Coordinates of C-alpha atoms in Angstrom, one line a residue:
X1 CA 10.4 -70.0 63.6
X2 CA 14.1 -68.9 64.7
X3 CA 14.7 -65.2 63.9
X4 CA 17.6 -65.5 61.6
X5 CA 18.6 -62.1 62.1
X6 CA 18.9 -62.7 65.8
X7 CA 21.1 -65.8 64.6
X8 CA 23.5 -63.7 62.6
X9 CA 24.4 -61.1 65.0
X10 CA 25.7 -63.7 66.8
X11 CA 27.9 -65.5 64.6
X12 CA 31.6 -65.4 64.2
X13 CA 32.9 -61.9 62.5
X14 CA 34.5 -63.3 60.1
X15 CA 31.3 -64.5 58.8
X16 CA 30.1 -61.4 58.4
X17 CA 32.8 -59.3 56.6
X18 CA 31.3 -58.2 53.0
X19 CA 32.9 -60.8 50.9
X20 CA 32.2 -63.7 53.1
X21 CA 28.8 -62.6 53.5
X22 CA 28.6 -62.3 49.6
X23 CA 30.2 -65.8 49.4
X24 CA 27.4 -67.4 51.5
X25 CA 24.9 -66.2 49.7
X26 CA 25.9 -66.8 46.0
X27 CA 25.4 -70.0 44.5
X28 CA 26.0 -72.0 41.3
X29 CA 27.8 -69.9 38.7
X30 CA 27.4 -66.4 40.8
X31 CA 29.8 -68.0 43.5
X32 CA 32.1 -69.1 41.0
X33 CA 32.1 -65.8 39.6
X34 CA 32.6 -63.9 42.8
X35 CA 35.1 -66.6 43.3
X36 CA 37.6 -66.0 40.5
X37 CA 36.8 -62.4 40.7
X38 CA 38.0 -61.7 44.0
X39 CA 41.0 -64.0 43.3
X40 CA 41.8 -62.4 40.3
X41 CA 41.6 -58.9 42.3
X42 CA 43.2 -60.5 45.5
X43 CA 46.6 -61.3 42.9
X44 CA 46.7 -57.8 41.1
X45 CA 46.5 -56.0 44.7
X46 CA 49.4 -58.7 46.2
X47 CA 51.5 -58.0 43.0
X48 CA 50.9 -54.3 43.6
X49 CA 52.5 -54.4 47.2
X50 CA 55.4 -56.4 46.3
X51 CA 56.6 -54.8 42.8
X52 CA 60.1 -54.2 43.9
X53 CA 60.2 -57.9 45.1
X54 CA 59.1 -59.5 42.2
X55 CA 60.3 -57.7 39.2
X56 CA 63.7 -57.8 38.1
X57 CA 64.3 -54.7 37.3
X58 CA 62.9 -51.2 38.0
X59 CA 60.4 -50.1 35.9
X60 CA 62.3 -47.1 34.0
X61 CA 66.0 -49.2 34.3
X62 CA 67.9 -49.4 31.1
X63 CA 70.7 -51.1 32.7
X64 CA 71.4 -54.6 33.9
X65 CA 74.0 -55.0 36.8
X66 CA 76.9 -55.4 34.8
X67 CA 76.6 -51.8 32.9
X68 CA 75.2 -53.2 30.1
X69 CA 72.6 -51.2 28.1
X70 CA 69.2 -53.7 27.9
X71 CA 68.8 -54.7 24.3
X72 CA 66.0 -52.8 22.6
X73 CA 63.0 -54.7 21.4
X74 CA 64.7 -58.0 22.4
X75 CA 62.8 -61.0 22.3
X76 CA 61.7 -62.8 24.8
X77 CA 65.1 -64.6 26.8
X78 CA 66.4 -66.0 30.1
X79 CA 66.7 -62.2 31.0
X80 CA 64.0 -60.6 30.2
X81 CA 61.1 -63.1 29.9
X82 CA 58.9 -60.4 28.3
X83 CA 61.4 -59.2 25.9
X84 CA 62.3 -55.6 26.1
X85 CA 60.2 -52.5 24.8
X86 CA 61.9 -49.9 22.0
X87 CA 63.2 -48.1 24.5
X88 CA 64.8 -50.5 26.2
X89 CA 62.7 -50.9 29.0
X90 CA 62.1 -54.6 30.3
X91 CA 58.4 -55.6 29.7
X92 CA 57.9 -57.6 32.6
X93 CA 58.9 -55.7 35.2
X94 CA 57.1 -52.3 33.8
X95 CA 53.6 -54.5 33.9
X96 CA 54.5 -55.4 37.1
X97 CA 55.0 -51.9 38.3
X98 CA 52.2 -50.8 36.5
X99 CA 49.8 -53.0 38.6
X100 CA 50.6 -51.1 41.2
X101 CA 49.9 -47.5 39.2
X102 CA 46.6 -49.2 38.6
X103 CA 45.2 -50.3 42.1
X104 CA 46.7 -47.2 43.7
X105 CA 44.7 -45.3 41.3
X106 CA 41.9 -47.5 41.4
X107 CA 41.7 -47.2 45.0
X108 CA 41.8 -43.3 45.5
X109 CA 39.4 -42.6 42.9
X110 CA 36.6 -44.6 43.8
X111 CA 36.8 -43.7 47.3
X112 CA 36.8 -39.9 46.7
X113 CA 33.9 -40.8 44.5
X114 CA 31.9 -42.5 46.8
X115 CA 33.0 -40.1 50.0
X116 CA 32.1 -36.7 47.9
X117 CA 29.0 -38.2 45.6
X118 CA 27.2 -39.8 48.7
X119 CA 27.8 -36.8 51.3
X120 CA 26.3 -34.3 48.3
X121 CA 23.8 -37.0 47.6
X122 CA 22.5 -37.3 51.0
X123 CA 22.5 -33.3 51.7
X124 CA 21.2 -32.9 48.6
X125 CA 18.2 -35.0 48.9
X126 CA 17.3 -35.0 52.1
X127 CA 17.2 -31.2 52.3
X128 CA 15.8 -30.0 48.7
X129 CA 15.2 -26.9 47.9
X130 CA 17.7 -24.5 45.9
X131 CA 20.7 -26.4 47.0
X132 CA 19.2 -29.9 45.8
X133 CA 18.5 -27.8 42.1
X134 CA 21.9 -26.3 41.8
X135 CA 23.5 -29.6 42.8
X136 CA 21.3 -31.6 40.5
X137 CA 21.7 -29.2 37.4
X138 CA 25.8 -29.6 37.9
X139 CA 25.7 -33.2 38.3
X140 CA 23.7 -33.2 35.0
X141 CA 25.8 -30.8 33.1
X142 CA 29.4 -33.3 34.5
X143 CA 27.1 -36.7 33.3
X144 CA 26.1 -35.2 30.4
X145 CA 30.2 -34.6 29.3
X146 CA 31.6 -38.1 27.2
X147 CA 33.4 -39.7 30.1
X148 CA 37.0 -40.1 28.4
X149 CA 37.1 -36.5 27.2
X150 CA 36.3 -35.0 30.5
X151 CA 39.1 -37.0 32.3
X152 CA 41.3 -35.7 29.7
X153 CA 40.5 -31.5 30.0
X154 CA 40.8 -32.1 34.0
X155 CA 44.1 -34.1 33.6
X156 CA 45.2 -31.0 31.7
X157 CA 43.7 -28.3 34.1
X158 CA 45.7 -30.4 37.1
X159 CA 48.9 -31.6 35.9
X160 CA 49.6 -29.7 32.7
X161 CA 50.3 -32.8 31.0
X162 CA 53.5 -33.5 32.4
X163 CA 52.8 -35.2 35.9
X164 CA 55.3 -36.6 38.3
X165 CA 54.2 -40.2 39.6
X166 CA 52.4 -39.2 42.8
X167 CA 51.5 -36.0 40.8
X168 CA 50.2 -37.9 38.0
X169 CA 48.5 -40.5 40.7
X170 CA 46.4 -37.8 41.9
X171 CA 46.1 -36.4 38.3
X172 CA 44.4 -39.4 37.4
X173 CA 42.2 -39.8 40.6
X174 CA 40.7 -36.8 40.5
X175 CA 40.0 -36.3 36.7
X176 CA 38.3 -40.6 37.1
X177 CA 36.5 -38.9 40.1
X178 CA 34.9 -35.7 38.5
X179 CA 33.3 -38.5 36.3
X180 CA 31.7 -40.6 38.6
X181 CA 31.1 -38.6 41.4
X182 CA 27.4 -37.5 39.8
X183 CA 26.9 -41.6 39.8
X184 CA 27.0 -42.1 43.2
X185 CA 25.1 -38.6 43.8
X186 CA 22.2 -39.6 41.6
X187 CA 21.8 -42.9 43.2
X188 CA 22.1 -41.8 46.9
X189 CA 20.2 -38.8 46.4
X190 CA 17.5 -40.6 45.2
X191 CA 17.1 -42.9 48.2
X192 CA 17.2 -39.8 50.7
X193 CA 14.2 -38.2 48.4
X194 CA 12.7 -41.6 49.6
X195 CA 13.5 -42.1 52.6
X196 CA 12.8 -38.6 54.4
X197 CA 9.2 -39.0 54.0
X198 CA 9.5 -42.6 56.1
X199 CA 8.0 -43.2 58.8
X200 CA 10.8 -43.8 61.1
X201 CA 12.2 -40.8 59.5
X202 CA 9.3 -38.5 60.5
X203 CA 9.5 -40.0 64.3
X204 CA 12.9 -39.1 64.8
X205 CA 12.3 -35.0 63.5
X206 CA 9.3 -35.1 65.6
X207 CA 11.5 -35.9 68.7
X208 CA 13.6 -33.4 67.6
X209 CA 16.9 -35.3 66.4
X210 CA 19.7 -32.9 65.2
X211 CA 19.2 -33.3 61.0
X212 CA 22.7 -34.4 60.4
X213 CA 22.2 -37.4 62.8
X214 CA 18.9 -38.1 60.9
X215 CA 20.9 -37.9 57.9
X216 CA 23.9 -40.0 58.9
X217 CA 22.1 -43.2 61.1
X218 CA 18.7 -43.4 59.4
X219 CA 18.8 -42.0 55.5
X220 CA 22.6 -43.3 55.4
X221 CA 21.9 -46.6 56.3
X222 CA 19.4 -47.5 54.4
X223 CA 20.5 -45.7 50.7
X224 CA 24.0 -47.1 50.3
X225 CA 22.9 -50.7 49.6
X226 CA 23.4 -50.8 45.8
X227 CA 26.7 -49.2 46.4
X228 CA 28.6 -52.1 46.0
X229 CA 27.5 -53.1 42.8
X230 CA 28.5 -49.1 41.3
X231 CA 31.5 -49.4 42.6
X232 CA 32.8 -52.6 40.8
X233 CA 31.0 -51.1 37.3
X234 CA 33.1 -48.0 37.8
X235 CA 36.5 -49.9 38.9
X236 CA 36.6 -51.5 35.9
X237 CA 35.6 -48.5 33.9
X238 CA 38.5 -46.2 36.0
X239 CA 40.9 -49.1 34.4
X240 CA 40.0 -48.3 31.5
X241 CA 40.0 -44.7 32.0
X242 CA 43.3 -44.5 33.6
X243 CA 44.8 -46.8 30.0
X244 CA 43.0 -44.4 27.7
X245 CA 45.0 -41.2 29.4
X246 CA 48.5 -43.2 29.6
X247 CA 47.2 -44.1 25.8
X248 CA 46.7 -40.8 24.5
X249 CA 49.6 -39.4 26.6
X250 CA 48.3 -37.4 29.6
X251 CA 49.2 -40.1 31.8
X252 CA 52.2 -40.7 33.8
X253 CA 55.9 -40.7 31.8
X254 CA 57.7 -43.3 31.8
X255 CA 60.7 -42.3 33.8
X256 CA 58.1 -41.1 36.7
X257 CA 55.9 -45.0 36.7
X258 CA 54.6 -47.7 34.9
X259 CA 52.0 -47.3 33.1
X260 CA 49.9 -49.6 30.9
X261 CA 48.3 -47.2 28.5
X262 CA 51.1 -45.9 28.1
X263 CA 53.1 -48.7 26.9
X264 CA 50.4 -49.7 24.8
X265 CA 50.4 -46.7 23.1
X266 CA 54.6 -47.0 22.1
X267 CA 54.1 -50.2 21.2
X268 CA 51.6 -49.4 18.7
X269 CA 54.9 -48.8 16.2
X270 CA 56.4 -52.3 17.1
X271 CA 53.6 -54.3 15.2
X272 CA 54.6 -54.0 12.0
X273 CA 57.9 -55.0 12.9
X274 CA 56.5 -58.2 14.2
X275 CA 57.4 -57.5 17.5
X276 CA 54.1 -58.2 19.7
X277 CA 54.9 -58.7 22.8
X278 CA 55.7 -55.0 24.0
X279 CA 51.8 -54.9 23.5
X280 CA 50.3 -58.0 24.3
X281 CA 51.4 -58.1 28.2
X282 CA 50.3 -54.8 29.1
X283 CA 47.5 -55.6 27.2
X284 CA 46.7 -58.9 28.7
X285 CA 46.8 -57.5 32.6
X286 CA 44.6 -54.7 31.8
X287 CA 42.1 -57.5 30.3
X288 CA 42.6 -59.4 33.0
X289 CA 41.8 -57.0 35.8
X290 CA 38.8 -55.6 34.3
X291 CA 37.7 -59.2 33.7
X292 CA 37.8 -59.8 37.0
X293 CA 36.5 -56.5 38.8
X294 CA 33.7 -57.6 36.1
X295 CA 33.1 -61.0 37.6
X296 CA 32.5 -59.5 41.1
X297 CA 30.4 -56.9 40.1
X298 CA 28.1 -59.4 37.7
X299 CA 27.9 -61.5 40.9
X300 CA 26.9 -59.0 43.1
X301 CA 24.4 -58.2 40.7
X302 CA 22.9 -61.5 40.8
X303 CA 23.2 -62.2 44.6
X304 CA 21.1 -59.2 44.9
X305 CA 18.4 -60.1 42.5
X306 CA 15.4 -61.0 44.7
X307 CA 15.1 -64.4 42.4
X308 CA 18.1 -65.7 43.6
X309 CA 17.7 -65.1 47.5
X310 CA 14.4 -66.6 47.0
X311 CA 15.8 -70.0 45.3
X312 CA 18.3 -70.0 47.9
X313 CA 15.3 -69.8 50.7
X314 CA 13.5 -73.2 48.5
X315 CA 16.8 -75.1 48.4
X316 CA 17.9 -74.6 52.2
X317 CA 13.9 -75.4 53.2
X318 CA 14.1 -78.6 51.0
X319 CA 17.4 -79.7 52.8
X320 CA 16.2 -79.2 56.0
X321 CA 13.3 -81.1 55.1
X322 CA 14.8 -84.1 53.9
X323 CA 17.4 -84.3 56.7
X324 CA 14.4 -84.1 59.5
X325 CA 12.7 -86.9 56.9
X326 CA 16.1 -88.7 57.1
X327 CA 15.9 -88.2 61.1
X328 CA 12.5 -89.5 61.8
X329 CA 13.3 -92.7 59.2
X330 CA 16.5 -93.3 61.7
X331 CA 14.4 -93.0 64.9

């Protein structure tokens, strides 16, 4: 029997980045999930780079190029595809600007969350005592807080409720952060609680390896593994976080960024005028991107289920069975 371990350090790296290795394993509808997923993500991050290059206008212009003030609430035309909001501001390029708001922070809250839950996680169970009880008590008195309302009171504490766009970047971060940071603790901390009383754990303390090294190459290692799938839940939920500030206003004006919530918030007035689309776009890409951080993370789910890796096993036995059949008929 050939050690497929053995085989897979040896293949090319690109075949073992995460998504790749995530691709190769899915099958049937958990690939095309992953799939469109990871596409859908792949777009919002490209569009994120290149705003400036593919909106029209800046996202708090009220100008064209001629002088002329942008009409407000204007429909849907030749220039402005989206129509314009009450303000004046064109709808297209302020979603397009706000994807940006979105993955930037997307990307700095959940990994603050995952650097700060799993280093207290992993101190915090693998050492116990009166540090693991005051860490676990805190964690349970932040998870036991509604998640929205807690974002809100640390919004507050950090930007006062009138945040700058980097200001109100970090803002947003850190109060998404505070809320899943005792996520990530509970999980890794369990696995450490685990792991220390291992075998291969008790070796290395017995030959006298400094604890942090124990800590960081063997309970590391082997408690971050369901990681991946927390991290695409809470993505998705930090989209939604981040809309619910910008809705209820302690998200970033509109003269500092583009901001979904936000917009979706002022265009609350505009639908019974019968003017929709100052909602429905904003609207739409938040679906969107939370549909697809959903897809990956449902996927994941699945590729990990021992059921599946099992039925992958059957179906690549049966293959290579009927091609050696197919090979001995030819002979």
């Amino acid at each position: 029997m050939v050690d497929t371990s053995l085989v897979d350090r040896h293949e090319p790296l690109w075949k073992r980045l995460p998504v790749v290795v995530q691709l190769r394993k899915s099958t049937g509808w958990q690939r095309a999930m992953l799939v469109t997923g990871v596409v859908i993500c792949a777009l919002y991050v490209v569009v994120a780079i290149a705003a400036p290059l593919i909106a029209p206008y800046g996202f708090g212009q009220l100008q064209g190029a001629d002088g002329h003030n942008f009409p407000r609430t204007g429909e849907p035309s030749s220039a402005h595809i989206w129509g314009t909001t009450v303000g004046g501001f064109d709808v297209f390029s302020r979603v397009v600007f706000g994807a940006r708001t979105a993955v930037l922070v997307v990307i700095v809250a959940v990994v603050v969350s995952i650097i700060i839950g799993v280093l207290l996680g992993m101190v915090s169970g693998y050492i116990g005592g009166w540090l693991d009880r005051i860490l676990v008590v805190v964690a349970d008195a932040i998870y036991a807080f509604p998640s929205l309302l807690l974002a809100i009171v640390v919004s507050i504490v950090i930007s006062g409720g009138n945040s700058s766009y980097a200001g109100g970047i970090v803002a947003a971060a850190i109060s998404i952060t505070v809320v899943y940071v005792p996520q990530y603790f509970r999980v890794v901390r369990a696995e450490a609680v685990r792991l220390k009383n291992e075998a291969f754990v008790e070796s290395a303390r017995v030959m006298g390896t400094n604890p942090w090294r124990i800590m960081t190459r063997h309970v590391l290692r082997n408690s971050t593994r369901s990681l991946p799938l927390i991290l695409t839940l809470n993505a998705s939920d930090a989209i939604l976080t981040l809309a619910g500030l910008g809705f209820l206003g302690f998200g970033i004006g509109p003269t500092s960024g583009a901001e979904w919530g936000y917009d979706l918030s002022r265009a609350l007035s505009d639908v019974a005028s019968g003017v929709w689309w100052t909602g429905v776009f904003p609207g739409v890409a938040i679906v969107v991107l939370v549909l697809g951080v959903t897809f990956i993370g449902e996927s994941l789910n699945d590729i990990s289920d021992p059921r599946l890796r099992a039925r992958r096993r059957l179906k690549q036995l049966v293959s290579r069975k009927q091609a050696t059949s197919t090979e001995g008929a030819t002979a």
